[in-house]
Coordinates of C-alpha atoms in Angstrom, one line a residue:
Chain A
M286 CA 129.7 177.4 115.8
F287 CA 127.6 174.9 114.0
Q288 CA 124.2 175.1 112.5
V289 CA 122.3 172.0 111.6
R290 CA 119.3 172.1 109.4
K291 CA 117.2 169.5 107.8
L292 CA 117.3 169.5 104.0
A293 CA 114.2 168.7 101.9
N294 CA 116.0 166.7 99.2
L295 CA 118.5 164.2 100.2
T296 CA 121.6 165.9 98.8
L297 CA 124.1 166.3 101.5
F298 CA 126.6 169.1 101.2
V299 CA 129.7 168.4 103.3
T300 CA 132.2 171.2 103.8
T301 CA 135.6 170.0 104.7
T302 CA 138.0 171.9 106.7
P303 CA 141.0 170.1 107.9
T304 CA 140.9 171.5 111.4
K305 CA 137.3 170.8 112.4
R306 CA 135.8 167.4 112.5
Y307 CA 132.1 166.6 112.3
N308 CA 132.0 164.6 115.5
K309 CA 132.5 167.9 117.3
I310 CA 128.8 168.5 116.8
N311 CA 127.6 167.5 120.1
K312 CA 124.1 167.6 121.6
S313 CA 124.5 171.1 123.2
D314 CA 125.1 172.6 119.8
C315 CA 122.0 171.2 118.5
F316 CA 120.0 172.4 121.5
E317 CA 121.3 175.9 121.1
N318 CA 119.8 176.0 117.7
S319 CA 116.7 174.4 119.2
I320 CA 116.9 171.6 116.6
L321 CA 116.9 168.2 118.0
P322 CA 118.6 165.4 116.0
V323 CA 115.9 163.4 114.3
H324 CA 116.5 159.7 113.5
F325 CA 117.1 158.9 109.8
S326 CA 117.3 162.5 108.6
V327 CA 120.1 164.1 106.7
Y328 CA 121.4 167.4 107.8
F329 CA 123.0 170.3 106.1
I330 CA 126.1 171.1 107.9
F331 CA 128.3 174.2 107.4
H332 CA 130.6 176.3 109.4
R333 CA 129.5 179.8 110.1
T334 CA 133.0 181.2 109.9
K335 CA 134.3 184.5 108.6
D336 CA 135.9 182.9 105.5
Y337 CA 132.7 181.1 104.5
N338 CA 133.4 181.7 100.9
S339 CA 136.6 179.8 101.0
C340 CA 134.8 176.9 102.7
K341 CA 132.2 177.0 99.9
N342 CA 134.8 176.2 97.4
M343 CA 135.5 173.0 99.2
T344 CA 131.9 171.9 99.2
R345 CA 131.2 168.6 97.6
H346 CA 128.0 166.8 96.6
V347 CA 127.3 163.5 98.2
K348 CA 124.2 161.7 97.2
I349 CA 122.6 159.7 100.0
R350 CA 119.6 157.6 99.2
L351 CA 117.0 156.3 101.5
A352 CA 116.9 152.6 101.8
S353 CA 113.3 152.7 100.8
E354 CA 114.2 154.4 97.5
R355 CA 116.5 151.5 96.5
V356 CA 116.6 150.9 92.8
N357 CA 115.9 147.3 91.6
H358 CA 118.6 146.5 89.2
S359 CA 117.1 143.4 87.7
V360 CA 117.0 143.6 83.9
S361 CA 114.5 141.2 82.4
S362 CA 116.1 138.9 80.0
N363 CA 113.7 136.8 78.0
N364 CA 114.6 133.4 79.4
E365 CA 112.5 131.5 81.8
L366 CA 113.8 130.5 85.2
P367 CA 115.4 127.0 85.6
R368 CA 114.8 124.6 88.5
F369 CA 116.8 125.7 91.5
Y370 CA 118.3 123.3 94.1
T371 CA 119.3 124.3 97.6
P372 CA 121.7 122.6 100.1
G373 CA 120.4 119.3 101.5
E374 CA 117.8 118.9 98.7
V375 CA 117.6 115.4 97.2
I376 CA 118.3 115.6 93.5
T377 CA 117.8 111.9 92.6
G378 CA 118.1 108.4 93.9
M379 CA 121.8 107.3 93.6
Q380 CA 121.4 104.3 91.3
D381 CA 123.0 105.3 88.1
F382 CA 124.3 108.8 88.4
M383 CA 127.8 110.2 89.1
R384 CA 128.2 112.9 91.6
G385 CA 130.0 116.0 90.4
H386 CA 130.7 119.4 92.0
G387 CA 128.1 120.8 94.4
T388 CA 126.6 117.4 95.2
Y389 CA 127.2 114.7 97.8
A390 CA 125.8 111.2 98.4
E391 CA 124.0 110.3 101.6
D392 CA 121.4 107.7 102.4
D393 CA 121.3 106.2 98.9
S394 CA 120.4 109.5 97.3
L395 CA 122.3 112.3 95.7
K396 CA 121.9 115.7 97.4
A397 CA 122.8 119.2 96.5
S398 CA 125.4 121.0 98.7
V399 CA 125.2 124.5 97.1
A400 CA 122.3 126.6 96.0
G401 CA 122.1 126.8 92.2
V402 CA 121.1 125.1 89.0
M403 CA 121.8 121.6 87.8
Q404 CA 124.2 120.8 85.0
K405 CA 124.0 117.3 83.6
V406 CA 126.5 115.7 81.3
N407 CA 125.4 112.2 80.5
K408 CA 125.4 110.6 83.9
L409 CA 127.4 113.3 85.7
I410 CA 125.4 115.7 87.8
C411 CA 126.8 119.0 89.0
I412 CA 125.1 121.8 90.8
R413 CA 126.5 125.2 89.9
P414 CA 126.1 128.0 92.4
L415 CA 125.2 131.6 91.5
K416 CA 128.6 132.8 92.7
S417 CA 131.6 131.2 94.1
R418 CA 135.4 131.5 94.1
Y419 CA 137.2 131.0 90.8
V420 CA 137.6 127.4 89.8
G421 CA 140.5 127.2 87.3
E422 CA 140.6 125.3 84.1
I423 CA 143.6 124.8 81.9
G424 CA 143.9 127.5 79.2
D425 CA 142.0 130.2 81.1
V426 CA 143.2 133.7 81.0
V427 CA 143.6 135.2 84.5
V428 CA 144.6 138.5 86.0
G429 CA 146.3 138.2 89.3
R430 CA 148.4 140.0 91.9
V431 CA 151.8 138.8 93.0
L432 CA 151.8 138.1 96.8
E433 CA 155.1 136.7 97.5
V434 CA 158.5 136.0 95.9
Q435 CA 159.7 132.5 96.8
Q436 CA 162.4 130.1 95.7
R437 CA 162.1 129.9 91.9
R438 CA 158.4 130.8 92.0
W439 CA 155.9 133.6 92.7
K440 CA 152.8 133.2 94.7
V441 CA 149.9 134.9 92.9
E442 CA 146.4 135.8 94.2
T443 CA 143.8 134.9 91.5
N444 CA 140.5 134.9 93.5
S445 CA 140.9 131.1 93.7
R446 CA 140.5 129.0 96.8
L447 CA 144.3 128.6 97.1
D448 CA 147.1 130.9 96.0
S449 CA 148.3 130.2 92.5
V450 CA 151.9 129.5 91.5
L451 CA 154.0 131.1 88.8
Q452 CA 157.2 129.1 88.3
L453 CA 160.4 130.9 87.2
S454 CA 160.7 128.4 84.5
S455 CA 157.3 129.4 83.0
V456 CA 157.9 133.0 82.4
N457 CA 159.6 134.7 79.5
L458 CA 162.7 136.4 80.7
P459 CA 164.2 139.2 78.6
G460 CA 166.8 138.2 76.1
G461 CA 166.0 135.0 74.2
E462 CA 163.3 132.5 74.9
L463 CA 165.5 129.4 74.9
R464 CA 167.8 130.2 77.7
R465 CA 168.7 128.2 80.8
R466 CA 167.6 129.7 84.1
S467 CA 170.7 130.5 85.9
E468 CA 171.2 131.3 89.6
E469 CA 171.5 134.9 88.5
D470 CA 167.9 134.8 87.3
E471 CA 166.8 133.5 90.7
L472 CA 168.4 136.5 92.3
M473 CA 166.8 138.8 89.8
M474 CA 163.3 137.5 90.3
R475 CA 162.2 140.5 92.4
K476 CA 163.4 142.8 89.6
H477 CA 161.2 141.0 87.2
L478 CA 158.0 140.8 89.3
Q479 CA 157.8 142.1 92.8
E480 CA 155.1 141.9 95.5
G481 CA 152.0 143.8 94.6
D482 CA 152.5 143.7 90.8
L483 CA 149.6 142.8 88.6
I484 CA 150.1 140.2 85.9
S485 CA 148.0 138.6 83.2
A486 CA 148.7 134.9 82.7
E487 CA 147.3 131.6 81.5
V488 CA 146.5 128.6 83.6
Q489 CA 149.1 125.9 82.7
S490 CA 147.9 123.1 85.0
V491 CA 145.7 122.4 87.9
F492 CA 147.1 120.6 90.9
S493 CA 145.3 117.8 92.7
D494 CA 144.3 120.2 95.6
G495 CA 142.8 122.7 93.2
S496 CA 145.5 125.3 93.2
L497 CA 146.7 126.6 89.8
S498 CA 150.0 126.8 88.1
L499 CA 150.3 129.7 85.7
H500 CA 152.5 130.6 82.8
T501 CA 153.3 133.8 81.0
R502 CA 155.1 132.3 78.0
S503 CA 153.7 134.6 75.4
L504 CA 154.2 138.2 74.6
K505 CA 150.6 139.0 75.4
Y506 CA 150.9 137.9 79.0
G507 CA 153.1 139.5 81.6
K508 CA 153.2 142.5 83.9
L509 CA 150.5 145.0 83.7
S510 CA 151.5 148.6 84.2
Q511 CA 149.0 151.4 83.9
G512 CA 145.2 150.8 84.1
I513 CA 142.2 150.0 86.2
L514 CA 141.4 146.7 87.9
I515 CA 137.8 145.7 88.5
K516 CA 136.9 142.7 90.5
V517 CA 133.6 141.0 89.7
F518 CA 132.2 137.5 90.4
P519 CA 133.8 134.9 88.1
S520 CA 130.4 133.5 87.1
L521 CA 129.6 136.8 85.3
I522 CA 132.5 136.2 82.8
K523 CA 131.5 134.7 79.5
R524 CA 133.9 132.1 78.3
R525 CA 135.3 133.1 74.9
K526 CA 138.1 132.2 72.6
N527 CA 139.8 135.5 73.2
H528 CA 139.9 137.4 76.4
F529 CA 142.1 140.2 75.2
H530 CA 140.1 142.9 73.4
N531 CA 141.0 146.2 71.8
L532 CA 137.7 148.1 72.0
P533 CA 137.0 150.5 69.2
C534 CA 136.9 153.4 71.7
G535 CA 140.7 153.1 71.9
I536 CA 140.9 151.1 75.1
S537 CA 142.1 147.6 75.6
V538 CA 140.5 145.2 78.1
I539 CA 141.6 141.9 79.5
I540 CA 138.6 140.0 80.8
G541 CA 140.2 137.5 83.2
N542 CA 138.2 134.2 83.6
N543 CA 138.8 134.7 87.4
G544 CA 136.6 137.8 87.5
Y545 CA 139.4 140.3 87.4
I546 CA 139.1 142.8 84.6
W547 CA 142.0 145.0 83.5
I548 CA 141.3 148.2 81.6
S549 CA 144.3 149.9 80.1
P550 CA 145.0 152.4 77.3
Q551 CA 145.9 150.8 74.0
E552 CA 149.5 150.4 73.2
K553 CA 150.8 152.8 70.6
S554 CA 151.2 151.0 67.3
N555 CA 154.0 153.3 66.2
L556 CA 156.3 151.7 68.8
V557 CA 159.3 150.2 67.1
E558 CA 159.7 146.6 68.1
G559 CA 163.0 145.7 69.6
D560 CA 163.8 149.2 70.6
K561 CA 164.4 148.6 74.3
D562 CA 164.2 152.2 75.4
E563 CA 160.8 152.6 73.9
I564 CA 159.5 149.5 75.6
A565 CA 160.7 150.6 78.9
N566 CA 158.9 153.9 78.4
V567 CA 155.5 152.2 78.1
E568 CA 155.3 151.8 81.9
T569 CA 155.9 155.5 82.6
Q570 CA 154.2 157.0 79.6
T571 CA 151.6 159.6 80.6
V572 CA 148.1 158.7 79.6
S573 CA 146.2 161.5 78.2
R574 CA 143.1 162.9 80.0
S575 CA 140.7 161.8 77.3
E576 CA 142.0 158.3 77.4
R577 CA 141.7 158.3 81.2
E578 CA 138.1 159.5 80.9
T579 CA 137.3 156.7 78.4
M580 CA 138.8 154.2 80.8
G581 CA 136.7 155.5 83.6
R582 CA 133.6 155.3 81.4
V583 CA 134.3 151.7 80.5
K584 CA 134.8 151.0 84.2
N585 CA 131.5 152.5 85.1
C586 CA 129.8 150.6 82.3
I587 CA 131.1 147.4 83.6
A588 CA 130.0 148.4 87.1
A589 CA 126.5 149.0 85.7
L590 CA 126.4 145.6 84.0
V591 CA 127.6 143.9 87.1
A592 CA 125.0 145.6 89.3
S593 CA 122.3 144.2 86.9
K594 CA 124.1 140.8 86.9
M595 CA 124.6 140.7 83.2
M596 CA 127.2 138.5 81.6
L597 CA 130.4 140.3 80.6
D598 CA 132.2 139.9 77.2
D599 CA 133.5 142.4 74.6
T600 CA 130.1 142.8 73.0
S601 CA 128.2 143.6 76.1
I602 CA 130.9 146.0 77.3
M603 CA 131.0 147.7 73.9
F604 CA 127.2 148.0 73.8
A605 CA 127.1 149.4 77.3
Y606 CA 129.8 151.9 76.3
E607 CA 127.8 153.0 73.2
E608 CA 124.6 153.4 75.3
S609 CA 126.5 155.4 78.0
L610 CA 127.7 158.0 75.6
K611 CA 124.4 159.9 76.1
Y612 CA 125.6 160.7 79.6
E613 CA 128.1 163.4 78.9
E614 CA 130.1 163.3 82.2
V615 CA 131.6 160.0 83.2
K616 CA 130.6 160.5 86.8
D617 CA 126.9 160.7 85.9
L618 CA 127.1 157.0 85.2
L619 CA 127.6 156.3 88.9
D620 CA 124.0 157.3 89.5
T621 CA 121.9 154.2 90.1
E622 CA 119.2 155.3 87.7
A623 CA 121.8 155.8 84.9
M624 CA 123.4 152.4 85.7
L625 CA 120.0 150.7 85.4
D626 CA 119.3 152.6 82.2
V627 CA 122.6 151.6 80.6
A628 CA 122.1 148.0 81.6
F629 CA 118.5 147.9 80.4
L630 CA 119.4 149.4 77.0
T631 CA 122.4 147.0 76.6
Q632 CA 120.2 144.0 77.4
H633 CA 117.7 145.3 74.8
K634 CA 120.4 145.6 72.2
I635 CA 121.8 142.1 73.0
N636 CA 118.3 140.6 72.7
Y637 CA 117.9 142.5 69.3
V638 CA 121.2 141.2 68.0
D639 CA 120.4 137.6 69.2
E640 CA 117.1 137.7 67.3
D641 CA 118.7 138.7 64.0
Chain B
M130 CA 107.2 128.0 139.2
P131 CA 109.6 130.9 139.3
G132 CA 109.2 134.4 137.8
P133 CA 106.1 136.1 136.5
D134 CA 103.5 134.4 134.4
L135 CA 104.9 134.0 130.8
L136 CA 101.5 133.0 129.5
S137 CA 98.3 134.9 130.0
S138 CA 95.1 133.2 130.9
Q139 CA 94.2 133.2 127.2
G140 CA 97.4 131.3 126.5
L141 CA 99.2 134.3 124.8
R142 CA 102.8 135.3 125.6
L143 CA 104.1 138.7 126.8
D144 CA 104.5 140.0 123.2
G145 CA 101.2 138.5 122.0
R146 CA 102.5 135.4 120.3
R147 CA 101.1 131.9 120.8
P148 CA 103.5 129.5 122.5
N149 CA 104.5 127.7 119.2
E150 CA 104.9 130.9 117.1
L151 CA 108.2 132.3 115.8
R152 CA 108.9 136.0 115.6
R153 CA 108.7 137.4 112.1
I154 CA 111.8 136.6 110.1
R155 CA 112.9 138.8 107.3
C156 CA 116.1 138.2 105.4
K157 CA 118.1 139.3 102.4
L158 CA 121.1 137.7 100.8
G159 CA 124.0 139.4 99.1
V160 CA 123.8 142.7 100.9
F161 CA 127.5 143.6 100.4
A162 CA 129.7 143.6 97.3
Q163 CA 133.1 143.1 98.9
P164 CA 132.8 139.8 100.8
D165 CA 132.2 136.5 98.9
G166 CA 128.9 136.1 100.6
S167 CA 126.7 138.2 103.0
A168 CA 123.3 138.2 104.5
Y169 CA 121.1 140.3 106.7
L170 CA 118.5 138.7 109.0
E171 CA 115.8 140.1 111.3
Q172 CA 114.1 137.9 113.8
G173 CA 111.6 140.1 115.5
N174 CA 113.6 143.1 116.7
T175 CA 116.9 141.1 116.7
K176 CA 118.9 142.3 113.7
V177 CA 122.1 140.6 112.4
L178 CA 124.5 141.1 109.6
A179 CA 126.8 138.3 108.4
A180 CA 129.7 138.3 106.0
V181 CA 131.7 135.4 104.7
Y182 CA 135.2 135.5 103.1
G183 CA 136.7 132.5 101.4
P184 CA 137.5 129.8 101.1
H185 CA 141.0 131.3 100.7
Q186 CA 144.5 130.3 101.4
A187 CA 145.0 129.7 105.2
S188 CA 148.0 131.1 106.9
K189 CA 150.7 128.5 107.4
S190 CA 150.3 128.2 111.1
K191 CA 146.6 127.6 110.9
S192 CA 146.3 125.5 107.8
L193 CA 145.0 121.9 108.1
Q194 CA 145.9 119.2 105.6
D195 CA 142.5 117.4 105.8
G196 CA 140.0 120.2 106.0
V197 CA 139.1 123.8 105.9
V198 CA 139.7 126.1 108.9
V199 CA 136.5 127.9 109.9
N200 CA 137.2 131.2 111.6
C201 CA 134.2 133.0 113.3
Q202 CA 134.0 136.4 114.8
Y203 CA 130.8 137.3 116.7
S204 CA 130.5 141.0 117.6
M205 CA 127.7 143.0 119.1
A206 CA 127.5 146.7 118.0
T207 CA 127.9 149.1 120.9
F208 CA 124.4 150.3 120.4
S209 CA 122.8 146.9 120.1
T210 CA 121.7 146.5 123.7
G211 CA 119.6 148.7 126.0
E212 CA 122.7 149.6 127.9
R213 CA 125.6 150.8 125.7
K214 CA 128.3 148.2 125.4
N215 CA 132.0 149.1 125.9
H216 CA 133.5 146.2 124.0
P217 CA 131.9 145.2 120.7
R218 CA 134.1 142.1 120.4
G219 CA 136.8 140.3 122.2
D220 CA 135.2 140.0 125.6
R221 CA 134.4 136.7 127.2
K222 CA 130.8 136.5 126.1
S223 CA 131.6 137.3 122.4
Q224 CA 134.5 134.8 122.4
E225 CA 132.2 132.1 123.7
M226 CA 129.6 133.0 121.1
S227 CA 132.3 132.8 118.4
M228 CA 133.2 129.3 119.5
H229 CA 129.6 128.3 119.5
L230 CA 129.0 129.7 116.1
R231 CA 132.0 127.8 114.8
Q232 CA 130.8 124.6 116.2
A233 CA 127.3 124.9 114.7
L234 CA 128.6 126.0 111.3
T235 CA 131.4 123.4 111.0
A236 CA 128.7 120.8 111.5
A237 CA 127.1 122.1 108.3
I238 CA 130.0 123.0 106.1
K239 CA 131.6 120.2 104.1
T240 CA 135.0 120.9 105.5
E241 CA 136.8 118.0 103.9
L242 CA 136.5 119.5 100.4
Y243 CA 138.9 122.4 101.0
P244 CA 142.2 121.3 102.5
R245 CA 144.7 124.1 103.4
S246 CA 141.9 126.7 103.0
Q247 CA 140.2 129.0 105.5
I248 CA 136.7 130.4 105.7
D249 CA 136.1 133.6 107.7
I250 CA 132.7 134.3 109.0
Y251 CA 132.0 137.7 110.5
V252 CA 128.7 138.3 112.4
E253 CA 127.6 141.6 113.7
V254 CA 124.6 142.0 115.9
L255 CA 123.0 145.4 115.2
Q256 CA 120.1 145.0 117.6
A257 CA 119.8 142.4 120.3
D258 CA 116.3 141.5 121.5
G259 CA 116.8 138.0 122.6
G260 CA 118.0 135.0 120.6
A261 CA 121.0 136.9 119.1
Y262 CA 122.9 133.6 118.8
C263 CA 120.0 131.9 116.9
A264 CA 119.7 134.8 114.5
S265 CA 123.5 134.8 114.0
V266 CA 123.6 131.1 113.0
N267 CA 120.7 131.6 110.6
A268 CA 122.3 134.7 109.0
A269 CA 125.7 133.0 108.8
T270 CA 124.0 130.0 107.0
L271 CA 122.5 132.4 104.4
A272 CA 125.8 134.1 104.0
L273 CA 127.6 130.8 103.4
I274 CA 125.0 129.8 100.8
D275 CA 125.4 133.2 99.1
A276 CA 129.2 132.6 99.0
G277 CA 128.6 129.2 97.2
I278 CA 130.2 127.2 99.9
P279 CA 129.1 123.5 100.0
L280 CA 126.9 122.7 103.0
R281 CA 125.4 119.4 104.1
A282 CA 122.2 121.1 104.8
Y283 CA 120.9 124.3 106.2
A284 CA 122.1 125.0 109.8
C285 CA 119.3 126.6 111.7
A286 CA 119.2 127.6 115.3
C287 CA 116.2 128.2 117.5
S288 CA 115.6 128.7 121.2
A289 CA 112.8 127.4 123.4
S290 CA 111.7 128.1 127.0
M291 CA 109.2 126.6 129.4
A292 CA 106.0 128.0 130.9
W293 CA 103.0 126.7 132.8
R294 CA 99.4 127.0 131.8
N295 CA 96.7 125.7 134.1
G296 CA 99.2 123.5 135.7
Q297 CA 100.3 122.0 132.4
P298 CA 103.8 122.4 130.9
E299 CA 103.8 124.5 127.8
P300 CA 107.1 125.1 125.9
L301 CA 107.6 128.5 124.3
L302 CA 109.3 128.9 120.9
D303 CA 111.8 131.5 119.9
V304 CA 112.4 133.3 123.2
G305 CA 112.5 137.1 123.2
H306 CA 114.5 139.4 125.4
V307 CA 111.6 140.0 127.9
E308 CA 111.1 136.3 128.4
E309 CA 114.8 135.7 128.7
A310 CA 115.0 138.4 131.4
A311 CA 112.0 137.0 133.3
G312 CA 114.4 134.2 134.3
G313 CA 113.0 131.1 132.8
V314 CA 115.1 128.4 131.3
V315 CA 116.3 128.9 127.7
L316 CA 117.3 126.0 125.6
T317 CA 119.2 126.9 122.4
V318 CA 119.6 124.3 119.7
A319 CA 121.5 124.6 116.4
S320 CA 120.7 121.8 114.1
L321 CA 120.5 120.5 110.6
P322 CA 116.7 120.2 110.4
S323 CA 116.6 118.1 107.2
T324 CA 118.9 115.4 108.7
G325 CA 117.7 115.9 112.3
S326 CA 121.2 116.1 113.6
I327 CA 122.1 118.6 116.3
G328 CA 125.2 120.8 116.0
L329 CA 125.0 122.6 119.3
I330 CA 122.8 122.5 122.3
E331 CA 122.9 124.8 125.3
M332 CA 120.7 125.4 128.3
S333 CA 120.8 128.4 130.6
H334 CA 119.1 127.1 133.7
R335 CA 118.1 123.9 135.4
L336 CA 115.1 122.0 134.0
H337 CA 113.5 118.9 135.2
M338 CA 114.3 115.8 133.1
D339 CA 110.6 115.1 132.5
Y340 CA 110.1 118.3 130.6
F341 CA 113.3 118.3 128.6
D342 CA 112.0 116.3 125.7
V343 CA 109.0 118.5 125.2
V344 CA 111.2 121.7 125.2
L345 CA 113.8 120.1 122.9
S346 CA 111.2 118.9 120.4
R347 CA 109.6 122.3 120.3
A348 CA 113.0 123.9 119.6
M349 CA 113.6 121.3 116.8
Q350 CA 110.3 122.1 115.3
G351 CA 111.3 125.8 115.4
C352 CA 114.5 124.9 113.5
K353 CA 112.4 123.1 110.9
D354 CA 110.1 126.1 110.5
I355 CA 113.1 128.4 110.1
E356 CA 114.6 126.2 107.5
V357 CA 111.4 126.6 105.4
I358 CA 111.7 130.4 105.7
L359 CA 115.4 130.4 104.8
D360 CA 114.9 128.1 101.9
R361 CA 112.2 130.4 100.5
A362 CA 114.6 133.4 100.8
V363 CA 117.4 131.5 99.0
R364 CA 115.1 130.6 96.1
E365 CA 113.9 134.1 95.8
H366 CA 117.5 135.3 95.8
L367 CA 118.4 132.8 93.1
A368 CA 115.5 133.8 90.9
E369 CA 116.5 137.5 91.3
G370 CA 120.1 137.0 90.5
W371 CA 119.8 134.4 87.7
T372 CA 121.6 135.4 84.6
K373 CA 121.9 133.9 81.2
Q374 CA 124.7 131.6 82.2
D375 CA 125.8 129.0 79.7
V376 CA 124.2 126.0 81.4
V377 CA 125.0 122.8 79.6
V378 CA 122.2 120.3 79.8
I379 CA 122.6 117.2 77.6

């Protein structure tokens, strides 16, 4: 039934038929064809059935790379390496320094508790790790997912250590901003935001235990409807004045400080404000194919930058997008070489702009 | 003096190492994209993957007001041992290993910093060739560092055994599977080498009190050696992943 052959290049063609599964290839089949399974090889698998042609239409390309052919994603940026500290390492004698995040005092000396670089503000010493969970600050723009609807508040997941809180009193409800929250509103909470909804919000305050209180009291915040969410490490996000960007390629991006990035089609400008039917339609409007492709391209560009650990902001994303245009098909950008190429060219462009 | 000779007349062990030599350790941080931290560690032929999630919100029943909940899961792949295993996790041995892992790692983690949170540590042994617990602790430490979780110091684990040479006791460092199977005593120590404190200590057989100190000090020396290797790996990882972050130095 099955024939198994070794393939010279490492492109694996997998034919999918719903009735047959691959684990049906047992040892006896292999012996029949006098081919023994060899460790770490990739095989060409197909069914020798009568309707082979119909199977062929279902063939898909899957690229599998040997571990030894791994691409090194590091893009050289022209800054020299700082001094690194590792857990348990003595930073300094205690005398006249204050201990900040990532440090602790023991035996009259200040020691690091995470692996990273030192940040010193006057006498305050902090060690900042390469990556960690999101540590919120007031005024940050975040993208989060509603986990739970509770009494007069929503629990929101924001990649933080503890779940964040969105109070009913800190959202804009439809119909007038200055309106008392009635019991009716409490009952309607699930209609406004339900479990699983994505929202953009701003950090209103930070509680003593580190959990965040959010608010969406502005028209730019609120429920997100159609788009792509990417999760990256929060340390890769560059702090900027504005985290809402309308890219020139016709896509809008929300770069959340918590490492969640939201890509969505730009809202149509011809929308008449106040026309409620039109606003309701935004959520169900079909997004054209070209727009979806552009969104996919932006997503792949961000993935390329993240793989090379480059900082993300509107400029770097836009540069990467421009560089990616030489790859005609969006899916070509998923190739590791292409990702590295885009990241490298973007870094080059950023360096060039910085010098000017 | 039970079992076959663990040391040859030249003073070499069954796999050709000297008594005080570790097996080769190779490690890599950040091997996965999905978890907050991950690491892969090879100690000789023992191969271990570790992944760390968190700190994140603990479930209401588990959450502690004064510290983080450390949740460990130790599992051995079905193909990891010579004889195929039926249960990769959940059997008595794995549960015990999970508990031991938790004990060693909570000694290192600064648990008081994150009340009401939880840290999940998943360890998967891909190949077991003796000292799987030690490799798991070392890999989990690297994964915790990769996740940016505050630690007091590196938590390292190492095992030591006991052999005789010309009538003199000679402790063996980093016991392999063959030596374990030969039936000698195995002392496993998980410690914070830079502070010298011990997080977990376990011994498989009986050993005369007179020799205990020698074996223990050899195991502690092994932990110190491992710390140096792990520290080098962490620094390499930091240098590789360093980006133009806006570091404020005034």
